[in-house]
Coordinates of C-alpha atoms in Angstrom, one line a residue:
M1 CA 31.3 7.4 -13.6
N2 CA 28.7 8.8 -15.9
V3 CA 25.2 7.3 -16.6
T4 CA 24.9 5.4 -19.8
K5 CA 21.8 5.7 -22.1
N6 CA 18.9 3.5 -21.0
Q7 CA 20.4 2.9 -17.6
A8 CA 18.0 2.8 -14.6
I9 CA 19.4 4.6 -11.5
L10 CA 18.2 4.7 -7.9
S11 CA 19.1 7.9 -6.0
V12 CA 19.1 7.7 -2.2
V13 CA 19.6 10.6 0.2
S14 CA 21.7 10.1 3.4
S15 CA 20.5 12.9 5.6
N16 CA 23.2 12.7 8.3
G17 CA 25.9 11.9 5.8
R18 CA 25.1 14.8 3.6
N19 CA 25.3 12.5 0.6
I20 CA 23.0 11.7 -2.3
H21 CA 24.0 8.2 -3.5
F22 CA 23.3 6.7 -6.9
F23 CA 23.0 3.0 -7.6
D24 CA 22.5 1.0 -10.7
A25 CA 18.9 -0.2 -10.2
K26 CA 19.7 -3.7 -11.8
T27 CA 23.1 -4.6 -10.5
Y28 CA 22.9 -2.5 -7.2
E29 CA 26.4 -1.2 -7.9
K30 CA 27.1 2.3 -6.6
V31 CA 27.7 4.5 -9.6
G32 CA 28.0 7.9 -8.1
K33 CA 27.7 10.2 -5.1
V34 CA 27.1 13.9 -4.6
T35 CA 27.9 15.5 -1.3
S36 CA 25.6 18.3 -0.2
P37 CA 27.3 21.5 0.9
I38 CA 24.5 22.1 3.4
P39 CA 23.5 19.7 6.2
E40 CA 20.6 17.3 6.1
P41 CA 19.3 16.9 2.6
H42 CA 15.8 15.5 2.7
E43 CA 13.4 14.7 -0.2
V44 CA 14.0 14.4 -4.0
C45 CA 12.2 14.7 -7.3
I46 CA 13.1 14.3 -11.0
D47 CA 13.0 16.8 -13.8
S48 CA 13.1 14.2 -16.7
R49 CA 13.2 16.8 -19.5
R50 CA 16.4 18.4 -18.1
Q51 CA 17.7 15.2 -16.5
L52 CA 18.0 17.0 -13.1
L53 CA 17.4 15.8 -9.6
Y54 CA 16.1 18.4 -7.0
V55 CA 16.9 17.8 -3.4
S56 CA 15.2 19.8 -0.5
I57 CA 17.1 21.1 2.5
T58 CA 14.3 21.2 5.0
Y59 CA 16.3 21.6 8.3
R60 CA 20.0 22.3 8.8
S61 CA 19.6 20.8 12.2
G62 CA 16.8 18.8 13.8
I63 CA 13.6 17.1 12.6
Y64 CA 10.0 18.1 12.2
G65 CA 8.7 19.5 15.5
H66 CA 12.2 19.6 17.0
V67 CA 14.0 22.1 14.7
K68 CA 17.1 23.9 15.7
E69 CA 17.7 25.7 12.4
N70 CA 15.5 25.7 9.3
G71 CA 16.9 25.2 5.8
H72 CA 15.9 27.4 2.8
E73 CA 17.6 25.7 -0.1
I74 CA 16.9 23.2 -2.9
L75 CA 19.9 21.5 -4.6
V76 CA 20.0 21.0 -8.4
I77 CA 22.0 17.9 -9.5
D78 CA 22.8 16.9 -13.0
I79 CA 21.9 13.2 -13.1
P80 CA 24.1 12.0 -16.1
T81 CA 27.3 13.4 -14.5
F82 CA 26.4 13.3 -10.8
T83 CA 27.3 16.9 -10.5
L84 CA 25.9 19.6 -8.2
L85 CA 24.9 22.4 -10.6
D86 CA 23.2 25.0 -8.4
T87 CA 21.5 25.8 -5.1
I88 CA 18.1 27.5 -5.2
D89 CA 17.7 29.8 -2.3
I90 CA 14.0 30.2 -1.6
S91 CA 14.4 32.8 1.2
P92 CA 12.4 34.3 2.8
E93 CA 10.5 31.0 2.6
F94 CA 11.9 28.2 4.6
A95 CA 11.7 24.4 5.4
P96 CA 11.1 23.1 1.8
H97 CA 10.2 19.5 2.1
G98 CA 7.9 17.6 -0.3
L99 CA 8.9 18.2 -4.0
A100 CA 6.8 17.5 -7.1
F101 CA 7.6 18.3 -10.7
D102 CA 4.7 19.2 -13.0
E103 CA 5.9 17.7 -16.3
R104 CA 2.9 19.1 -18.3
N105 CA 3.3 22.7 -17.2
D106 CA 7.1 22.5 -16.6
L107 CA 7.1 23.8 -13.0
L108 CA 8.7 22.7 -9.7
Y109 CA 6.6 22.7 -6.6
A110 CA 7.8 22.5 -3.0
S111 CA 5.9 22.4 0.3
V112 CA 7.1 25.0 2.9
E113 CA 6.4 25.6 6.6
S114 CA 7.0 29.3 6.4
N115 CA 4.4 32.0 6.6
G116 CA 1.7 29.7 7.9
G117 CA 2.5 26.9 5.5
G118 CA 2.1 26.6 1.8
V119 CA 3.5 25.4 -1.5
I120 CA 5.9 27.5 -3.6
V121 CA 6.2 27.4 -7.4
I122 CA 9.7 27.5 -9.0
H123 CA 10.5 28.1 -12.7
P124 CA 13.0 25.4 -13.6
D125 CA 14.8 27.7 -16.1
T126 CA 15.3 30.7 -14.0
R127 CA 15.3 28.7 -10.7
Q128 CA 13.3 31.5 -9.1
V129 CA 10.2 31.3 -6.9
I130 CA 7.4 32.7 -9.1
N131 CA 4.3 32.0 -7.0
R132 CA 3.0 30.8 -3.7
I133 CA -0.2 29.0 -2.7
S134 CA -1.3 28.9 0.9
T135 CA -2.4 25.4 2.2
G136 CA -4.0 26.8 5.4
A137 CA -1.7 24.6 7.5
K138 CA 1.7 25.4 9.0
G139 CA 2.8 21.8 8.8
S140 CA 2.6 21.4 5.0
H141 CA 5.0 18.5 4.4
W142 CA 4.1 16.2 1.5
F143 CA 2.7 17.3 -1.9
V144 CA 1.5 15.5 -5.0
I145 CA 0.2 16.8 -8.3
H146 CA -2.6 15.5 -10.5
P147 CA -1.1 14.2 -13.8
E148 CA -3.0 16.9 -15.7
G149 CA -1.3 19.6 -13.6
T150 CA -4.6 21.1 -12.5
K151 CA -4.7 20.2 -8.9
G152 CA -2.4 19.4 -6.0
Y153 CA -2.8 17.7 -2.6
S154 CA -0.9 18.7 0.5
A155 CA -0.6 16.4 3.6
N156 CA -0.1 18.7 6.6
K157 CA 1.2 16.5 9.4
E158 CA -0.9 17.3 12.6
A159 CA -3.4 19.5 10.9
P160 CA -6.8 17.7 10.8
F161 CA -7.2 18.0 7.0
I162 CA -5.3 17.7 3.7
S163 CA -5.4 20.7 1.4
V164 CA -6.6 20.6 -2.2
L165 CA -5.0 23.3 -4.3
D166 CA -6.1 24.8 -7.7
L167 CA -2.8 25.0 -9.5
R168 CA -4.2 27.2 -12.3
K169 CA -5.8 29.8 -10.1
K170 CA -3.0 29.3 -7.5
E171 CA -5.5 29.1 -4.6
L172 CA -6.7 26.7 -1.8
M173 CA -9.9 25.2 -3.1
K174 CA -10.9 22.7 -0.4
K175 CA -9.9 21.0 2.9
I176 CA -10.6 17.3 3.2
S177 CA -11.1 16.2 6.8
I178 CA -8.4 13.8 8.2
P179 CA -9.1 14.3 12.0
F180 CA -5.9 12.8 13.3
G181 CA -3.4 14.3 10.8
S182 CA -1.6 12.7 7.9
E183 CA 1.8 11.5 6.6
E184 CA 3.1 10.9 3.0
L185 CA 0.1 10.7 0.6
A186 CA 0.2 9.4 -2.9
I187 CA -1.7 9.9 -6.2
S188 CA -2.5 7.1 -8.7
P189 CA -0.7 7.4 -12.1
N190 CA -4.1 8.0 -13.8
G191 CA -5.0 10.7 -11.3
H192 CA -8.2 9.1 -10.2
R193 CA -7.3 8.4 -6.6
V194 CA -5.4 9.9 -3.7
Y195 CA -4.4 7.8 -0.8
V196 CA -3.8 9.3 2.7
P197 CA -2.4 7.6 5.8
S198 CA -3.4 8.7 9.3
P199 CA -2.6 9.4 12.1
S200 CA 0.4 11.7 11.9
L201 CA 3.4 10.7 13.9
S202 CA 3.7 14.3 15.0
S203 CA 0.2 14.7 16.4
D204 CA -1.3 14.1 19.8
H205 CA -3.3 11.3 18.1
K206 CA -0.4 9.0 17.2
N207 CA -1.9 6.2 19.2
E208 CA -5.2 6.3 17.3
Q209 CA -6.1 3.4 15.0
P210 CA -4.0 3.6 11.8
T211 CA -6.0 4.1 8.6
L212 CA -5.7 4.6 4.9
S213 CA -8.3 6.8 3.2
M214 CA -9.0 6.8 -0.6
I215 CA -10.1 10.0 -2.2
D216 CA -12.0 10.3 -5.5
T217 CA -10.2 13.2 -7.2
E218 CA -13.2 14.1 -9.4
T219 CA -15.3 15.0 -6.3
D220 CA -12.4 15.3 -3.8
V221 CA -14.4 13.2 -1.3
I222 CA -13.2 10.2 0.7
I223 CA -14.9 7.1 -0.7
K224 CA -13.3 4.4 1.4
T225 CA -11.3 4.1 4.6
I226 CA -9.7 1.0 6.0
A227 CA -8.0 0.3 9.3
F228 CA -4.6 -1.3 10.0
S229 CA -2.9 -2.6 13.1
D230 CA 0.4 -0.7 12.6
I231 CA 1.2 2.9 11.8
I232 CA 1.5 3.8 8.1
H233 CA 4.1 6.4 7.2
P234 CA 4.9 6.4 3.4
V235 CA 2.4 5.5 0.7
H236 CA 3.3 4.9 -3.0
V237 CA 1.3 3.9 -6.0
T238 CA 2.9 1.8 -8.8
I239 CA 2.3 2.3 -12.5
D240 CA -0.1 -0.6 -12.5
G241 CA -2.1 0.8 -9.6
K242 CA -0.9 -1.2 -6.6
V243 CA -0.7 0.8 -3.4
L244 CA 2.3 0.2 -1.2
L245 CA 2.2 1.1 2.5
G246 CA 5.2 1.3 4.8
H247 CA 4.3 0.2 8.3
L248 CA 6.3 1.2 11.5
R249 CA 6.6 -1.1 14.5
Y250 CA 7.7 -0.2 18.0
Q251 CA 8.9 -2.0 21.1
E252 CA 6.1 -0.2 22.9
K253 CA 3.4 2.4 22.1
P254 CA 5.0 5.6 20.6
S255 CA 5.1 8.7 22.7
A256 CA 7.5 11.4 21.5
I257 CA 8.8 11.6 18.0
T258 CA 12.4 11.1 19.2
K259 CA 11.3 8.0 21.1
D260 CA 9.5 6.7 18.0
I261 CA 12.8 6.6 16.1
V262 CA 14.9 5.2 18.9
D263 CA 12.5 2.4 19.8
S264 CA 11.4 1.3 16.4
V265 CA 11.8 -2.3 15.3
P266 CA 11.8 -3.8 11.8
G267 CA 8.7 -2.7 9.8
Y268 CA 6.9 -4.1 6.8
V269 CA 5.3 -3.2 3.5
S270 CA 1.7 -4.0 2.7
I271 CA 0.8 -4.3 -1.0
L272 CA -2.9 -3.4 -1.8
D273 CA -5.2 -3.5 -4.8
G274 CA -5.7 0.2 -5.7
E275 CA -9.5 0.0 -5.9
T276 CA -10.7 -2.6 -3.4
L277 CA -7.8 -1.9 -1.0
Q278 CA -7.6 -5.6 -0.4
V279 CA -4.2 -6.6 1.0
L280 CA -2.4 -8.7 -1.7
G281 CA 0.7 -9.4 0.3
T282 CA 3.2 -8.2 2.9
V283 CA 7.0 -8.0 3.0
E284 CA 9.3 -7.6 6.0
I285 CA 11.8 -4.8 5.8
D286 CA 14.2 -2.8 8.1
L287 CA 13.8 0.0 10.7
F288 CA 11.5 3.0 10.1
P289 CA 10.4 2.9 6.5
L290 CA 10.3 6.6 5.3
N291 CA 9.9 6.6 1.5
I292 CA 8.7 4.1 -1.1
R293 CA 9.2 4.3 -4.9
S294 CA 9.0 1.7 -7.7
S295 CA 10.4 0.8 -11.1
S296 CA 8.7 2.1 -14.2
D297 CA 7.1 -1.2 -14.9
G298 CA 5.8 -1.6 -11.4
T299 CA 7.6 -4.9 -10.7
I300 CA 10.2 -3.7 -8.2
G301 CA 9.7 -1.6 -5.1
Y302 CA 12.3 0.4 -3.2
V303 CA 11.9 1.4 0.5
S304 CA 14.3 3.8 2.3
N305 CA 14.7 2.7 6.0
F306 CA 15.4 5.8 8.0
K307 CA 16.8 4.2 11.1
S308 CA 18.7 1.3 9.4
G309 CA 20.4 3.4 6.7
T310 CA 19.3 0.9 4.1
V311 CA 17.0 0.5 1.1
S312 CA 14.9 -2.7 0.9
V313 CA 14.4 -3.9 -2.7
L314 CA 11.1 -5.7 -3.1
D315 CA 9.8 -8.1 -5.8
L316 CA 6.2 -6.8 -6.3
I317 CA 5.2 -9.9 -8.3
H318 CA 6.0 -12.5 -5.7
Y319 CA 5.9 -10.2 -2.7
K320 CA 9.3 -10.8 -1.2
K321 CA 12.5 -8.9 -0.4
I322 CA 15.3 -9.6 -2.9
H323 CA 18.1 -7.3 -1.9
T324 CA 19.2 -4.7 0.7
L325 CA 21.3 -1.7 -0.2
K326 CA 23.5 -0.3 2.5
L327 CA 24.7 3.3 2.5
D328 CA 28.3 4.2 3.4
Q329 CA 29.4 3.4 6.9
Q330 CA 30.8 6.8 7.4
D331 CA 27.3 8.2 7.0
Q332 CA 26.4 6.6 10.4
S333 CA 29.4 8.2 12.2
V334 CA 27.5 11.3 13.3
P335 CA 25.5 10.8 16.5
S336 CA 21.9 11.6 15.7
I337 CA 18.4 10.4 16.1
H338 CA 18.0 10.2 12.3
P339 CA 21.1 8.7 10.8
N340 CA 20.5 7.8 7.2
A341 CA 18.2 6.8 4.3
H342 CA 15.7 9.5 3.4
G343 CA 14.4 10.6 0.0
I344 CA 14.6 8.2 -2.9
A345 CA 13.9 8.3 -6.7
Y346 CA 13.9 5.8 -9.5
I347 CA 15.4 7.4 -12.6
E348 CA 15.6 6.2 -16.2
I349 CA 17.9 8.1 -18.6

């Protein structure tokens, strides 16, 4: 099945199943699937001009901190036909993870763990790596770009800072202290704020008080930090400025990363005002929320639940769950500590 004009599509990666699923965002009907030729697809981002979806292959086997074999590829998928077009080999770089597409300057960015950690720049026409920027942290994992394409922000897992990159000069311009490490950060659509969760699940500080820090991007200074009772992993900002936080819960205090995943219990999403950081509402979801995205009008949220192999669909007006998408059962047949739902993207053709 091909995508029709003006159709909204949700793409969801099944890491263990090697599949990238496509659902109609309104009817929840599955409309397509692409199977990765390489194990463990991870994160995704959209090139709207070319109607392409990029998918990072971070590890061929394992998870962050417990890697048996690194990946070094980024898949290129044609969205309208659900066809795998190409595989970008970024060697000698490896472990591409966080992807961000700079629409203004027409460039693809990917965080990498190779050579001390950094961000690589890929030209979308040649599909070649054309530049590299060091982040100063080997655990570079999540990356967001200012809407003007001038700066980028890298969350670096256990490193006690996030990196601010000058994308014009292609250099590290500042480190912002996040003492207990960070997970998936997010930038507001207007580019005024960056939101950073801490601590990192991969650090020795995972039992520290969970916090969310808000950064003013004009000064690159933290202007507000608030505390929460449960660990925050993904953060997302809707088009109307609401901040969505995915909280993890455990049967007991987390110790090792593998135990975190095995012993997780259903989590929840907090919806915050983007300036005051006041909690507007919470919604219960499934196990181990990993990514959050939203519809183009900001009324619907989508949460990939790593352990459950599901996507929770949220009403962001009334703060309630309205549907649960389940991935193919065969995706859960391979014994693993990370069975399913990973990167997600909301796509409008």
